[in-house]
PDB file of C-alpha atoms in Angstrom:
ATOM      1  CA  MET X 300     -13.521  44.963 -80.419  1.00 53.00           C
ATOM      2  CA  GLY X 301     -11.125  43.054 -83.371  1.00 53.00           C
ATOM      3  CA  HIS X 302      -7.663  41.952 -82.552  1.00 52.00           C
ATOM      4  CA  GLY X 303      -4.285  42.972 -84.530  1.00 49.00           C
ATOM      5  CA  HIS X 304      -4.084  38.950 -84.412  1.00 46.00           C
ATOM      6  CA  GLY X 305      -6.772  36.908 -85.681  1.00 41.00           C
ATOM      7  CA  SER X 306      -9.599  37.363 -87.782  1.00 37.00           C
ATOM      8  CA  HIS X 307     -12.936  35.215 -86.784  1.00 37.00           C
ATOM      9  CA  GLY X 308     -15.995  36.371 -87.513  1.00 35.00           C
ATOM     10  CA  HIS X 309     -16.364  38.365 -84.319  1.00 39.00           C
ATOM     11  CA  GLY X 310     -13.298  39.931 -84.602  1.00 40.00           C
ATOM     12  CA  HIS X 311     -10.945  39.304 -81.503  1.00 39.00           C
ATOM     13  CA  GLY X 312      -8.655  36.159 -81.413  1.00 37.00           C
ATOM     14  CA  HIS X 313      -4.701  35.623 -81.059  1.00 37.00           C
ATOM     15  CA  GLY X 314      -2.655  34.416 -83.781  1.00 34.00           C
ATOM     16  CA  HIS X 315       0.423  35.596 -86.129  1.00 34.00           C
ATOM     17  CA  ALA X 316       0.907  36.455 -89.590  1.00 33.00           C
ATOM     18  CA  HIS X 317      -1.113  33.821 -90.719  1.00 33.00           C
ATOM     19  CA  GLY X 318      -4.191  35.405 -89.728  1.00 33.00           C
ATOM     20  CA  HIS X 319      -6.005  32.147 -88.083  1.00 30.00           C
ATOM     21  CA  ALA X 320      -6.231  31.938 -84.004  1.00 28.00           C
ATOM     22  CA  HIS X 321      -3.388  30.590 -81.692  1.00 32.00           C
ATOM     23  CA  GLY X 322      -3.899  29.720 -77.400  1.00 33.00           C
ATOM     24  CA  HIS X 323      -1.243  32.384 -77.067  1.00 40.00           C
ATOM     25  CA  ASP X 324      -1.638  33.348 -73.091  1.00 40.00           C
ATOM     26  CA  PRO X 325       0.522  37.108 -73.269  1.00 38.00           C
ATOM     27  CA  ALA X 326       1.164  36.173 -70.023  1.00 37.00           C
ATOM     28  CA  THR X 327       2.756  33.441 -69.834  1.00 36.00           C
ATOM     29  CA  SER X 328       4.063  33.121 -73.760  1.00 37.00           C
ATOM     30  CA  GLN X 329       7.497  34.591 -73.349  1.00 38.00           C
ATOM     31  CA  VAL X 330       8.799  32.025 -70.424  1.00 36.00           C
ATOM     32  CA  GLN X 331       7.100  28.549 -72.170  1.00 39.00           C
ATOM     33  CA  ASP X 332      10.161  26.576 -72.887  1.00 41.00           C
ATOM     34  CA  PRO X 333      10.073  22.863 -74.326  1.00 33.00           C
ATOM     35  CA  HIS X 334      13.648  23.129 -75.127  1.00 36.00           C
ATOM     36  CA  GLY X 335      14.431  23.017 -71.015  1.00 47.00           C
ATOM     37  CA  VAL X 336      16.332  26.199 -71.139  1.00 48.00           C
ATOM     38  CA  THR X 337      14.129  27.873 -68.676  1.00 52.00           C
ATOM     39  CA  ARG X 338      15.121  25.075 -66.194  1.00 61.00           C
ATOM     40  CA  SER X 339      19.001  25.488 -67.250  1.00 69.00           C
ATOM     41  CA  ALA X 340      18.660  29.189 -66.626  1.00 70.00           C
ATOM     42  CA  SER X 341      17.459  28.472 -62.753  1.00 74.00           C
ATOM     43  CA  LYS X 342      19.755  25.886 -61.862  1.00 79.00           C
ATOM     44  CA  ARG X 343      22.558  28.381 -63.162  1.00 81.00           C
ATOM     45  CA  LEU X 344      20.771  31.457 -61.154  1.00 82.00           C
ATOM     46  CA  THR X 345      20.718  28.881 -58.309  1.00 85.00           C
ATOM     47  CA  TRP X 346      24.470  28.377 -58.303  1.00 86.00           C
ATOM     48  CA  ALA X 347      25.769  31.570 -59.169  1.00 86.00           C
ATOM     49  CA  LEU X 348      23.058  32.569 -56.008  1.00 86.00           C
ATOM     50  CA  SER X 349      25.090  30.144 -53.412  1.00 88.00           C
ATOM     51  CA  LEU X 350      28.261  31.216 -54.838  1.00 86.00           C
ATOM     52  CA  THR X 351      27.648  35.416 -53.963  1.00 84.00           C
ATOM     53  CA  ALA X 352      25.591  35.104 -50.706  1.00 86.00           C
ATOM     54  CA  THR X 353      28.105  32.759 -49.521  1.00 86.00           C
ATOM     55  CA  PHE X 354      30.830  35.061 -50.097  1.00 84.00           C
ATOM     56  CA  MET X 355      28.576  38.057 -48.908  1.00 85.00           C
ATOM     57  CA  VAL X 356      28.717  36.398 -45.415  1.00 87.00           C
ATOM     58  CA  VAL X 357      32.548  36.242 -45.667  1.00 85.00           C
ATOM     59  CA  GLU X 358      33.024  39.835 -46.399  1.00 81.00           C
ATOM     60  CA  VAL X 359      30.954  41.159 -43.664  1.00 86.00           C
ATOM     61  CA  VAL X 360      32.707  39.535 -41.089  1.00 87.00           C
ATOM     62  CA  SER X 361      36.448  39.958 -42.547  1.00 84.00           C
ATOM     63  CA  GLY X 362      35.118  43.654 -43.291  1.00 83.00           C
ATOM     64  CA  PHE X 363      34.917  43.689 -39.500  1.00 86.00           C
ATOM     65  CA  LEU X 364      37.968  42.330 -38.005  1.00 85.00           C
ATOM     66  CA  THR X 365      39.784  44.016 -40.662  1.00 81.00           C
ATOM     67  CA  GLN X 366      38.411  47.127 -40.014  1.00 80.00           C
ATOM     68  CA  SER X 367      37.820  47.553 -44.232  1.00 79.00           C
ATOM     69  CA  LEU X 368      34.938  50.289 -45.191  1.00 76.00           C
ATOM     70  CA  ALA X 369      35.879  48.894 -48.646  1.00 71.00           C
ATOM     71  CA  LEU X 370      35.348  45.378 -48.128  1.00 75.00           C
ATOM     72  CA  LEU X 371      31.959  46.314 -46.282  1.00 80.00           C
ATOM     73  CA  SER X 372      31.131  47.919 -49.131  1.00 74.00           C
ATOM     74  CA  ASP X 373      31.683  45.567 -51.423  1.00 71.00           C
ATOM     75  CA  ALA X 374      29.728  43.211 -49.643  1.00 79.00           C
ATOM     76  CA  GLY X 375      26.728  45.460 -49.547  1.00 76.00           C
ATOM     77  CA  HIS X 376      27.215  45.250 -53.018  1.00 70.00           C
ATOM     78  CA  MET X 377      27.546  41.567 -52.966  1.00 76.00           C
ATOM     79  CA  LEU X 378      23.900  41.630 -51.141  1.00 80.00           C
ATOM     80  CA  THR X 379      22.988  43.961 -53.718  1.00 73.00           C
ATOM     81  CA  ASP X 380      23.972  41.198 -56.622  1.00 75.00           C
ATOM     82  CA  SER X 381      22.604  38.207 -54.443  1.00 81.00           C
ATOM     83  CA  GLY X 382      18.642  40.522 -54.061  1.00 79.00           C
ATOM     84  CA  ALA X 383      19.092  40.857 -57.894  1.00 76.00           C
ATOM     85  CA  LEU X 384      19.744  36.780 -58.433  1.00 81.00           C
ATOM     86  CA  LEU X 385      17.379  36.069 -56.127  1.00 83.00           C
ATOM     87  CA  LEU X 386      14.451  37.853 -57.802  1.00 78.00           C
ATOM     88  CA  ALA X 387      15.779  36.814 -61.667  1.00 75.00           C
ATOM     89  CA  LEU X 388      15.426  32.916 -59.906  1.00 81.00           C
ATOM     90  CA  LEU X 389      11.814  33.663 -58.821  1.00 80.00           C
ATOM     91  CA  ALA X 390      10.995  35.610 -62.137  1.00 73.00           C
ATOM     92  CA  GLN X 391      11.530  32.268 -63.865  1.00 69.00           C
ATOM     93  CA  ARG X 392       8.922  30.930 -61.752  1.00 74.00           C
ATOM     94  CA  ILE X 393       6.787  33.443 -61.645  1.00 78.00           C
ATOM     95  CA  ALA X 394       6.447  33.933 -64.917  1.00 68.00           C
ATOM     96  CA  MET X 395       5.326  30.958 -65.470  1.00 71.00           C
ATOM     97  CA  LYS X 396       2.078  30.956 -63.531  1.00 81.00           C
ATOM     98  CA  PRO X 397      -1.043  31.212 -65.187  1.00 84.00           C
ATOM     99  CA  ARG X 398      -3.178  34.285 -65.517  1.00 84.00           C
ATOM    100  CA  THR X 399      -6.205  34.080 -63.460  1.00 88.00           C
ATOM    101  CA  ARG X 400      -9.796  35.623 -63.528  1.00 88.00           C
ATOM    102  CA  LEU X 401      -8.691  37.852 -61.050  1.00 89.00           C
ATOM    103  CA  TYR X 402      -5.058  38.682 -62.745  1.00 85.00           C
ATOM    104  CA  THR X 403      -6.138  38.463 -66.245  1.00 84.00           C
ATOM    105  CA  PHE X 404      -2.228  39.672 -67.183  1.00 82.00           C
ATOM    106  CA  GLY X 405      -0.839  36.949 -65.382  1.00 82.00           C
ATOM    107  CA  PHE X 406       2.131  37.844 -62.258  1.00 80.00           C
ATOM    108  CA  ARG X 407       5.264  39.249 -64.149  1.00 75.00           C
ATOM    109  CA  ARG X 408       4.187  42.644 -62.811  1.00 79.00           C
ATOM    110  CA  ALA X 409       5.392  41.282 -59.395  1.00 75.00           C
ATOM    111  CA  GLU X 410       9.053  41.028 -60.595  1.00 71.00           C
ATOM    112  CA  ILE X 411       8.893  45.148 -61.169  1.00 79.00           C
ATOM    113  CA  LEU X 412       7.160  45.603 -57.834  1.00 78.00           C
ATOM    114  CA  ALA X 413      10.072  43.765 -55.787  1.00 75.00           C
ATOM    115  CA  ALA X 414      12.759  45.526 -58.429  1.00 76.00           C
ATOM    116  CA  LEU X 415      11.518  48.858 -57.384  1.00 81.00           C
ATOM    117  CA  ILE X 416      11.660  48.151 -53.754  1.00 78.00           C
ATOM    118  CA  ASN X 417      15.063  46.573 -54.183  1.00 73.00           C
ATOM    119  CA  GLY X 418      16.105  49.928 -55.702  1.00 79.00           C
ATOM    120  CA  VAL X 419      15.409  52.136 -53.101  1.00 83.00           C
ATOM    121  CA  VAL X 420      16.603  50.349 -50.636  1.00 77.00           C
ATOM    122  CA  LEU X 421      20.291  50.208 -52.947  1.00 77.00           C
ATOM    123  CA  VAL X 422      20.003  54.049 -53.144  1.00 83.00           C
ATOM    124  CA  VAL X 423      19.425  54.109 -49.311  1.00 82.00           C
ATOM    125  CA  THR X 424      22.306  52.011 -49.259  1.00 77.00           C
ATOM    126  CA  ALA X 425      24.529  53.911 -51.297  1.00 81.00           C
ATOM    127  CA  LEU X 426      23.958  57.037 -49.183  1.00 87.00           C
ATOM    128  CA  LEU X 427      24.982  55.467 -45.722  1.00 82.00           C
ATOM    129  CA  ILE X 428      28.561  53.902 -47.552  1.00 79.00           C
ATOM    130  CA  ILE X 429      28.977  57.471 -48.325  1.00 86.00           C
ATOM    131  CA  ILE X 430      28.130  58.831 -45.879  1.00 87.00           C
ATOM    132  CA  GLU X 431      30.605  56.721 -43.661  1.00 81.00           C
ATOM    133  CA  ALA X 432      33.218  57.192 -46.423  1.00 82.00           C
ATOM    134  CA  VAL X 433      33.425  60.611 -46.183  1.00 87.00           C
ATOM    135  CA  GLU X 434      33.492  60.793 -42.421  1.00 83.00           C
ATOM    136  CA  ARG X 435      36.408  58.712 -42.303  1.00 81.00           C
ATOM    137  CA  LEU X 436      38.286  60.700 -45.532  1.00 85.00           C
ATOM    138  CA  GLU X 437      38.494  63.335 -42.493  1.00 81.00           C
ATOM    139  CA  HIS X 438      39.592  60.706 -39.640  1.00 79.00           C
ATOM    140  CA  PRO X 439      41.067  56.916 -41.814  1.00 78.00           C
ATOM    141  CA  PRO X 440      41.194  53.897 -39.406  1.00 74.00           C
ATOM    142  CA  GLU X 441      43.997  51.875 -39.618  1.00 78.00           C
ATOM    143  CA  VAL X 442      43.315  48.882 -42.145  1.00 77.00           C
ATOM    144  CA  HIS X 443      44.794  45.664 -41.958  1.00 81.00           C
ATOM    145  CA  ALA X 444      45.534  45.437 -45.656  1.00 85.00           C
ATOM    146  CA  GLY X 445      47.278  41.612 -46.034  1.00 86.00           C
ATOM    147  CA  PRO X 446      43.685  39.889 -44.882  1.00 84.00           C
ATOM    148  CA  MET X 447      42.041  42.371 -46.623  1.00 83.00           C
ATOM    149  CA  LEU X 448      43.400  41.815 -49.827  1.00 88.00           C
ATOM    150  CA  TRP X 449      43.418  38.192 -49.418  1.00 88.00           C
ATOM    151  CA  VAL X 450      38.991  38.848 -49.248  1.00 85.00           C
ATOM    152  CA  ALA X 451      39.006  41.224 -51.895  1.00 84.00           C
ATOM    153  CA  CYS X 452      41.309  38.312 -54.298  1.00 91.00           C
ATOM    154  CA  ALA X 453      39.115  35.815 -52.981  1.00 88.00           C
ATOM    155  CA  GLY X 454      35.686  37.976 -54.109  1.00 84.00           C
ATOM    156  CA  LEU X 455      37.013  38.524 -57.128  1.00 89.00           C
ATOM    157  CA  ALA X 456      37.605  35.235 -57.860  1.00 91.00           C
ATOM    158  CA  ILE X 457      33.519  34.265 -56.438  1.00 88.00           C
ATOM    159  CA  ASN X 458      32.174  37.027 -58.726  1.00 85.00           C
ATOM    160  CA  LEU X 459      34.264  35.010 -61.841  1.00 90.00           C
ATOM    161  CA  CYS X 460      33.545  32.285 -61.006  1.00 90.00           C
ATOM    162  CA  ALA X 461      29.429  33.100 -60.488  1.00 87.00           C
ATOM    163  CA  ALA X 462      30.070  35.050 -64.051  1.00 86.00           C
ATOM    164  CA  LEU X 463      30.897  31.904 -65.493  1.00 88.00           C
ATOM    165  CA  VAL X 464      28.603  30.171 -63.977  1.00 85.00           C
ATOM    166  CA  LEU X 465      25.334  32.636 -65.733  1.00 82.00           C
ATOM    167  CA  GLY X 466      27.171  32.171 -69.306  1.00 75.00           C
ATOM    168  CA  LEU X 467      30.214  34.650 -69.961  1.00 60.00           C
ATOM    169  CA  HIS X 468      31.631  31.710 -72.055  1.00 53.00           C
ATOM    170  CA  HIS X 469      28.697  31.902 -73.917  1.00 55.00           C
ATOM    171  CA  PRO X 470      26.369  34.973 -73.928  1.00 52.00           C
ATOM    172  CA  GLY X 471      23.293  35.121 -74.514  1.00 52.00           C
ATOM    173  CA  GLY X 472      20.218  33.494 -73.087  1.00 53.00           C
ATOM    174  CA  ASN X 473      17.024  35.466 -71.706  1.00 55.00           C
ATOM    175  CA  ALA X 474      16.503  38.852 -69.520  1.00 55.00           C
ATOM    176  CA  ASN X 475      16.655  37.608 -66.240  1.00 58.00           C
ATOM    177  CA  LEU X 476      20.598  35.803 -67.185  1.00 70.00           C
ATOM    178  CA  ARG X 477      21.440  38.906 -69.245  1.00 67.00           C
ATOM    179  CA  ALA X 478      20.522  41.369 -66.306  1.00 68.00           C
ATOM    180  CA  ALA X 479      22.101  39.138 -63.104  1.00 74.00           C
ATOM    181  CA  LEU X 480      25.708  38.493 -65.556  1.00 76.00           C
ATOM    182  CA  ALA X 481      25.803  42.499 -65.418  1.00 72.00           C
ATOM    183  CA  HIS X 482      24.956  42.744 -61.688  1.00 73.00           C
ATOM    184  CA  VAL X 483      27.650  40.226 -61.316  1.00 79.00           C
ATOM    185  CA  LEU X 484      30.512  41.879 -63.556  1.00 78.00           C
ATOM    186  CA  SER X 485      29.758  45.269 -61.439  1.00 72.00           C
ATOM    187  CA  ASP X 486      30.732  43.228 -57.905  1.00 75.00           C
ATOM    188  CA  ALA X 487      33.749  42.223 -59.794  1.00 81.00           C
ATOM    189  CA  LEU X 488      34.647  45.606 -60.204  1.00 77.00           C
ATOM    190  CA  GLY X 489      34.181  46.973 -56.880  1.00 76.00           C
ATOM    191  CA  SER X 490      36.236  43.358 -55.871  1.00 80.00           C
ATOM    192  CA  VAL X 491      39.010  45.304 -58.268  1.00 85.00           C
ATOM    193  CA  ALA X 492      38.761  48.592 -56.244  1.00 83.00           C
ATOM    194  CA  SER X 493      38.983  46.943 -53.082  1.00 83.00           C
ATOM    195  CA  ILE X 494      42.185  44.939 -53.982  1.00 89.00           C
ATOM    196  CA  GLY X 495      43.069  48.735 -55.351  1.00 89.00           C
ATOM    197  CA  ALA X 496      42.693  50.171 -51.637  1.00 88.00           C
ATOM    198  CA  ALA X 497      44.462  46.993 -50.142  1.00 87.00           C
ATOM    199  CA  LEU X 498      47.878  47.436 -52.346  1.00 92.00           C
ATOM    200  CA  CYS X 499      47.679  51.690 -51.822  1.00 91.00           C
ATOM    201  CA  VAL X 500      47.383  50.921 -48.601  1.00 88.00           C
ATOM    202  CA  LEU X 501      50.031  47.704 -47.264  1.00 89.00           C
ATOM    203  CA  TYR X 502      52.776  49.108 -50.481  1.00 90.00           C
ATOM    204  CA  PHE X 503      52.102  53.138 -50.133  1.00 88.00           C
ATOM    205  CA  ASP X 504      50.991  53.580 -46.613  1.00 87.00           C
ATOM    206  CA  LEU X 505      47.955  55.327 -47.415  1.00 87.00           C
ATOM    207  CA  PRO X 506      44.851  54.401 -45.347  1.00 84.00           C
ATOM    208  CA  ILE X 507      42.601  56.951 -47.160  1.00 87.00           C
ATOM    209  CA  ALA X 508      42.726  55.540 -50.163  1.00 88.00           C
ATOM    210  CA  ASP X 509      39.982  52.736 -48.378  1.00 82.00           C
ATOM    211  CA  PRO X 510      37.566  54.987 -47.923  1.00 86.00           C
ATOM    212  CA  LEU X 511      38.242  56.417 -51.629  1.00 88.00           C
ATOM    213  CA  ALA X 512      37.490  52.786 -52.745  1.00 84.00           C
ATOM    214  CA  SER X 513      34.643  52.457 -50.763  1.00 80.00           C
ATOM    215  CA  LEU X 514      33.060  55.895 -52.080  1.00 87.00           C
ATOM    216  CA  PHE X 515      33.714  54.102 -55.595  1.00 84.00           C
ATOM    217  CA  ILE X 516      31.469  51.083 -54.872  1.00 79.00           C
ATOM    218  CA  SER X 517      28.419  53.165 -53.483  1.00 82.00           C
ATOM    219  CA  LEU X 518      29.029  55.234 -56.220  1.00 86.00           C
ATOM    220  CA  LEU X 519      28.854  52.085 -58.530  1.00 80.00           C
ATOM    221  CA  ILE X 520      25.960  50.615 -56.071  1.00 76.00           C
ATOM    222  CA  GLY X 521      23.558  54.047 -56.608  1.00 83.00           C
ATOM    223  CA  PHE X 522      24.120  54.641 -60.246  1.00 84.00           C
ATOM    224  CA  GLY X 523      22.990  51.055 -60.446  1.00 77.00           C
ATOM    225  CA  ALA X 524      20.126  51.320 -58.210  1.00 79.00           C
ATOM    226  CA  LEU X 525      18.568  54.861 -59.693  1.00 86.00           C
ATOM    227  CA  ARG X 526      18.733  53.230 -63.200  1.00 82.00           C
ATOM    228  CA  LEU X 527      16.177  50.570 -61.921  1.00 78.00           C
ATOM    229  CA  VAL X 528      14.181  52.590 -59.844  1.00 84.00           C
ATOM    230  CA  ARG X 529      13.548  54.696 -63.103  1.00 87.00           C
ATOM    231  CA  SER X 530      12.987  52.443 -65.271  1.00 83.00           C
ATOM    232  CA  THR X 531      10.717  50.343 -62.966  1.00 83.00           C
ATOM    233  CA  ALA X 532       8.685  53.500 -62.006  1.00 88.00           C
ATOM    234  CA  ASN X 533       8.053  54.216 -65.671  1.00 88.00           C
ATOM    235  CA  VAL X 534       6.832  50.580 -66.018  1.00 86.00           C
ATOM    236  CA  LEU X 535       4.433  50.513 -62.974  1.00 88.00           C
ATOM    237  CA  MET X 536       3.607  54.762 -64.147  1.00 91.00           C
ATOM    238  CA  GLU X 537       2.381  52.785 -67.840  1.00 90.00           C
ATOM    239  CA  SER X 538       4.854  54.728 -70.207  1.00 92.00           C
ATOM    240  CA  VAL X 539       5.607  54.097 -73.346  1.00 93.00           C
ATOM    241  CA  PRO X 540       8.088  51.116 -73.412  1.00 91.00           C
ATOM    242  CA  MET X 541      11.731  51.971 -74.366  1.00 86.00           C
ATOM    243  CA  GLY X 542      11.972  52.049 -77.630  1.00 86.00           C
ATOM    244  CA  VAL X 543       9.084  53.136 -79.305  1.00 93.00           C
ATOM    245  CA  ASP X 544       8.097  56.287 -80.793  1.00 94.00           C
ATOM    246  CA  LEU X 545       4.747  56.860 -80.381  1.00 94.00           C
ATOM    247  CA  GLY X 546       4.334  59.419 -83.204  1.00 95.00           C
ATOM    248  CA  GLU X 547       5.631  56.360 -85.489  1.00 96.00           C
ATOM    249  CA  LEU X 548       3.568  53.970 -84.110  1.00 96.00           C
ATOM    250  CA  GLU X 549       0.648  56.400 -84.622  1.00 96.00           C
ATOM    251  CA  HIS X 550       1.523  56.674 -88.632  1.00 96.00           C
ATOM    252  CA  THR X 551       2.277  53.266 -88.956  1.00 96.00           C
ATOM    253  CA  ILE X 552      -1.664  52.949 -87.545  1.00 96.00           C
ATOM    254  CA  ARG X 553      -2.744  55.946 -90.434  1.00 95.00           C
ATOM    255  CA  ASP X 554      -0.656  54.280 -93.337  1.00 95.00           C
ATOM    256  CA  THR X 555      -2.692  51.157 -93.144  1.00 94.00           C
ATOM    257  CA  PRO X 556      -4.732  50.592 -96.141  1.00 93.00           C
ATOM    258  CA  GLY X 557      -8.551  50.548 -94.680  1.00 93.00           C
ATOM    259  CA  VAL X 558      -7.560  53.719 -91.878  1.00 95.00           C
ATOM    260  CA  ALA X 559      -9.425  56.720 -92.320  1.00 93.00           C
ATOM    261  CA  ASP X 560      -8.527  58.073 -88.429  1.00 94.00           C
ATOM    262  CA  LEU X 561      -7.598  56.677 -85.146  1.00 96.00           C
ATOM    263  CA  HIS X 562      -8.062  57.138 -81.448  1.00 95.00           C
ATOM    264  CA  ASP X 563      -7.390  56.595 -77.763  1.00 96.00           C
ATOM    265  CA  LEU X 564      -4.097  54.718 -78.850  1.00 96.00           C
ATOM    266  CA  HIS X 565      -2.195  53.271 -75.588  1.00 96.00           C
ATOM    267  CA  ALA X 566       1.075  51.788 -75.332  1.00 96.00           C
ATOM    268  CA  TRP X 567       2.635  50.519 -72.125  1.00 93.00           C
ATOM    269  CA  GLY X 568       4.627  47.830 -70.647  1.00 89.00           C
ATOM    270  CA  ILE X 569       2.763  45.020 -68.353  1.00 85.00           C
ATOM    271  CA  SER X 570       6.413  44.305 -67.767  1.00 78.00           C
ATOM    272  CA  ASP X 571       9.794  44.490 -68.757  1.00 72.00           C
ATOM    273  CA  GLY X 572      10.089  42.549 -71.870  1.00 74.00           C
ATOM    274  CA  PHE X 573       6.260  42.923 -72.233  1.00 84.00           C
ATOM    275  CA  ALA X 574       4.259  45.200 -74.345  1.00 91.00           C
ATOM    276  CA  ALA X 575       0.327  46.019 -74.978  1.00 94.00           C
ATOM    277  CA  VAL X 576      -1.013  48.623 -77.829  1.00 96.00           C
ATOM    278  CA  THR X 577      -4.663  49.317 -78.198  1.00 96.00           C
ATOM    279  CA  VAL X 578      -6.346  51.426 -80.648  1.00 96.00           C
ATOM    280  CA  HIS X 579      -9.576  52.362 -82.109  1.00 96.00           C
ATOM    281  CA  VAL X 580      -9.573  52.728 -85.425  1.00 96.00           C
ATOM    282  CA  VAL X 581     -11.885  54.661 -87.857  1.00 95.00           C
ATOM    283  CA  LEU X 582     -12.552  52.762 -91.124  1.00 94.00           C
ATOM    284  CA  ASP X 583     -12.612  54.121 -94.382  1.00 90.00           C
ATOM    285  CA  GLY X 584     -15.188  51.607 -95.758  1.00 85.00           C
ATOM    286  CA  ALA X 585     -12.843  49.779 -98.321  1.00 86.00           C
ATOM    287  CA  ALA X 586     -11.723  46.697 -95.863  1.00 88.00           C
ATOM    288  CA  HIS X 587     -14.310  44.414 -93.403  1.00 90.00           C
ATOM    289  CA  GLY X 588     -13.058  45.441 -90.175  1.00 91.00           C
ATOM    290  CA  THR X 589     -11.302  42.475 -88.968  1.00 92.00           C
ATOM    291  CA  ASP X 590      -9.476  42.586 -92.029  1.00 93.00           C
ATOM    292  CA  VAL X 591      -7.969  45.737 -90.964  1.00 94.00           C
ATOM    293  CA  ALA X 592      -7.610  45.201 -87.619  1.00 94.00           C
ATOM    294  CA  GLN X 593      -5.476  42.183 -88.245  1.00 94.00           C
ATOM    295  CA  VAL X 594      -3.165  44.281 -90.711  1.00 95.00           C
ATOM    296  CA  VAL X 595      -2.654  46.893 -88.472  1.00 96.00           C
ATOM    297  CA  GLY X 596      -1.327  44.524 -85.819  1.00 95.00           C
ATOM    298  CA  HIS X 597       0.761  42.676 -88.339  1.00 96.00           C
ATOM    299  CA  ARG X 598       2.265  46.477 -89.018  1.00 96.00           C
ATOM    300  CA  ILE X 599       3.273  47.244 -85.517  1.00 96.00           C
ATOM    301  CA  GLN X 600       4.588  43.301 -84.608  1.00 94.00           C
ATOM    302  CA  GLU X 601       6.562  43.893 -87.681  1.00 94.00           C
ATOM    303  CA  ARG X 602       7.892  47.734 -86.946  1.00 94.00           C
ATOM    304  CA  PHE X 603       7.881  47.169 -82.900  1.00 94.00           C
ATOM    305  CA  GLY X 604       7.984  43.687 -82.457  1.00 92.00           C
ATOM    306  CA  ILE X 605       4.725  44.008 -79.900  1.00 94.00           C
ATOM    307  CA  THR X 606       2.644  40.991 -80.406  1.00 91.00           C
ATOM    308  CA  HIS X 607      -0.271  41.911 -77.775  1.00 92.00           C
ATOM    309  CA  VAL X 608      -2.060  44.202 -80.075  1.00 95.00           C
ATOM    310  CA  THR X 609      -5.609  44.709 -79.867  1.00 94.00           C
ATOM    311  CA  VAL X 610      -7.759  47.239 -82.559  1.00 96.00           C
ATOM    312  CA  GLN X 611     -11.142  48.354 -82.086  1.00 95.00           C
ATOM    313  CA  PRO X 612     -12.320  48.996 -85.714  1.00 95.00           C
ATOM    314  CA  GLU X 613     -15.131  51.394 -86.137  1.00 93.00           C
ATOM    315  CA  SER X 614     -17.275  52.429 -88.709  1.00 89.00           C
ATOM    316  CA  PRO X 615     -17.040  55.873 -90.730  1.00 83.00           C
ATOM    317  CA  PRO X 616     -19.278  58.177 -89.018  1.00 72.00           C
ATOM    318  CA  ALA X 617     -22.520  58.291 -89.575  1.00 64.00           C
ATOM    319  CA  SER X 618     -22.886  61.468 -90.974  1.00 57.00           C
ATOM    320  CA  SER X 619     -21.256  60.493 -94.160  1.00 53.00           C
ATOM    321  CA  GLN X 620     -23.615  57.813 -94.662  1.00 53.00           C
ATOM    322  CA  LEU X 621     -27.307  59.675 -94.565  1.00 51.00           C
ATOM    323  CA  LEU X 622     -28.961  61.180 -97.396  1.00 52.00           C
ATOM    324  CA  PRO X 623     -29.328  64.816 -98.195  1.00 57.00           C
ATOM    325  CA  ALA X 624     -32.753  66.096 -96.480  1.00 55.00           C
ATOM    326  CA  GLU X 625     -33.860  67.186 -99.408  1.00 61.00           C
ATOM    327  CA  ARG X 626     -33.232  63.944-101.197  1.00 54.00           C
ATOM    328  CA  LEU X 627     -35.924  62.407 -98.555  1.00 49.00           C
ATOM    329  CA  ILE X 628     -38.111  64.989 -99.277  1.00 59.00           C
ATOM    330  CA  ARG X 629     -38.252  64.244-102.826  1.00 53.00           C
ATOM    331  CA  ARG X 630     -39.032  60.663-102.411  1.00 50.00           C
TER     332      ARG X 630
END
């Protein structure tokens, strides 16, 4: 089997545009960090998780004491954020575990499984909050708006602090940090909704604002959860990675010099940010199979950014190389 990133004598190896083999482990290469960025990301995630989880407990207690569904639903949102931060923190460690003889792609798909479970739980949580909010719309309970306002303001401050820890002041970092930052910022929006509800109750005597705010927060949770479930399900079902057009991928391979035809083309995601491609290419006989495999791999990497490409070169059909029967008789 020829590998799209190497040109050994047997046609299988990992490498890059230089045509020589590298000790490249796809299960760990994307998290190897000689400069300590991974260690820094783990520390920032730990601080953000501590802030979010601690204040989540405060919001749960305050929500029951003030009878505010908005605070309780915002606490549910903070619970989801804590789960997302914990997942991101675990992913830093799981992704660095080396692959084994049993798990040849490593352990990166564990984070996808955890994310799917988390997403399903989120959807159920959002539905329960919506049901409770609809009931409260008909009979709004008395809400202690003063304490609710102070707790919501404190929640907003905690979320903004967590966002700063995660890198709001210098955007970038790895995918885990960016995803965690997005969760925290959406929770800050939920805190803003709780503040608005408290002000409406306090100054305009509108207790209905509390269930309306909880509806808004639960819809925010549900929308994000459904997106999470859909994206993780696509990975588990081994769909074509986002941003990859299979027709364009096929055209890129067919357009490679030395390729006469192709079959068994597969493109899928091992986990978020780790895509793979395998394909069998039929040679036209104009170039060596390992050279064609290497060029195909380079073209896919340049066009789609996929580095884990496996190419199986195959000889032209035997029928095209056979002598006609009459020529054999003449001999």
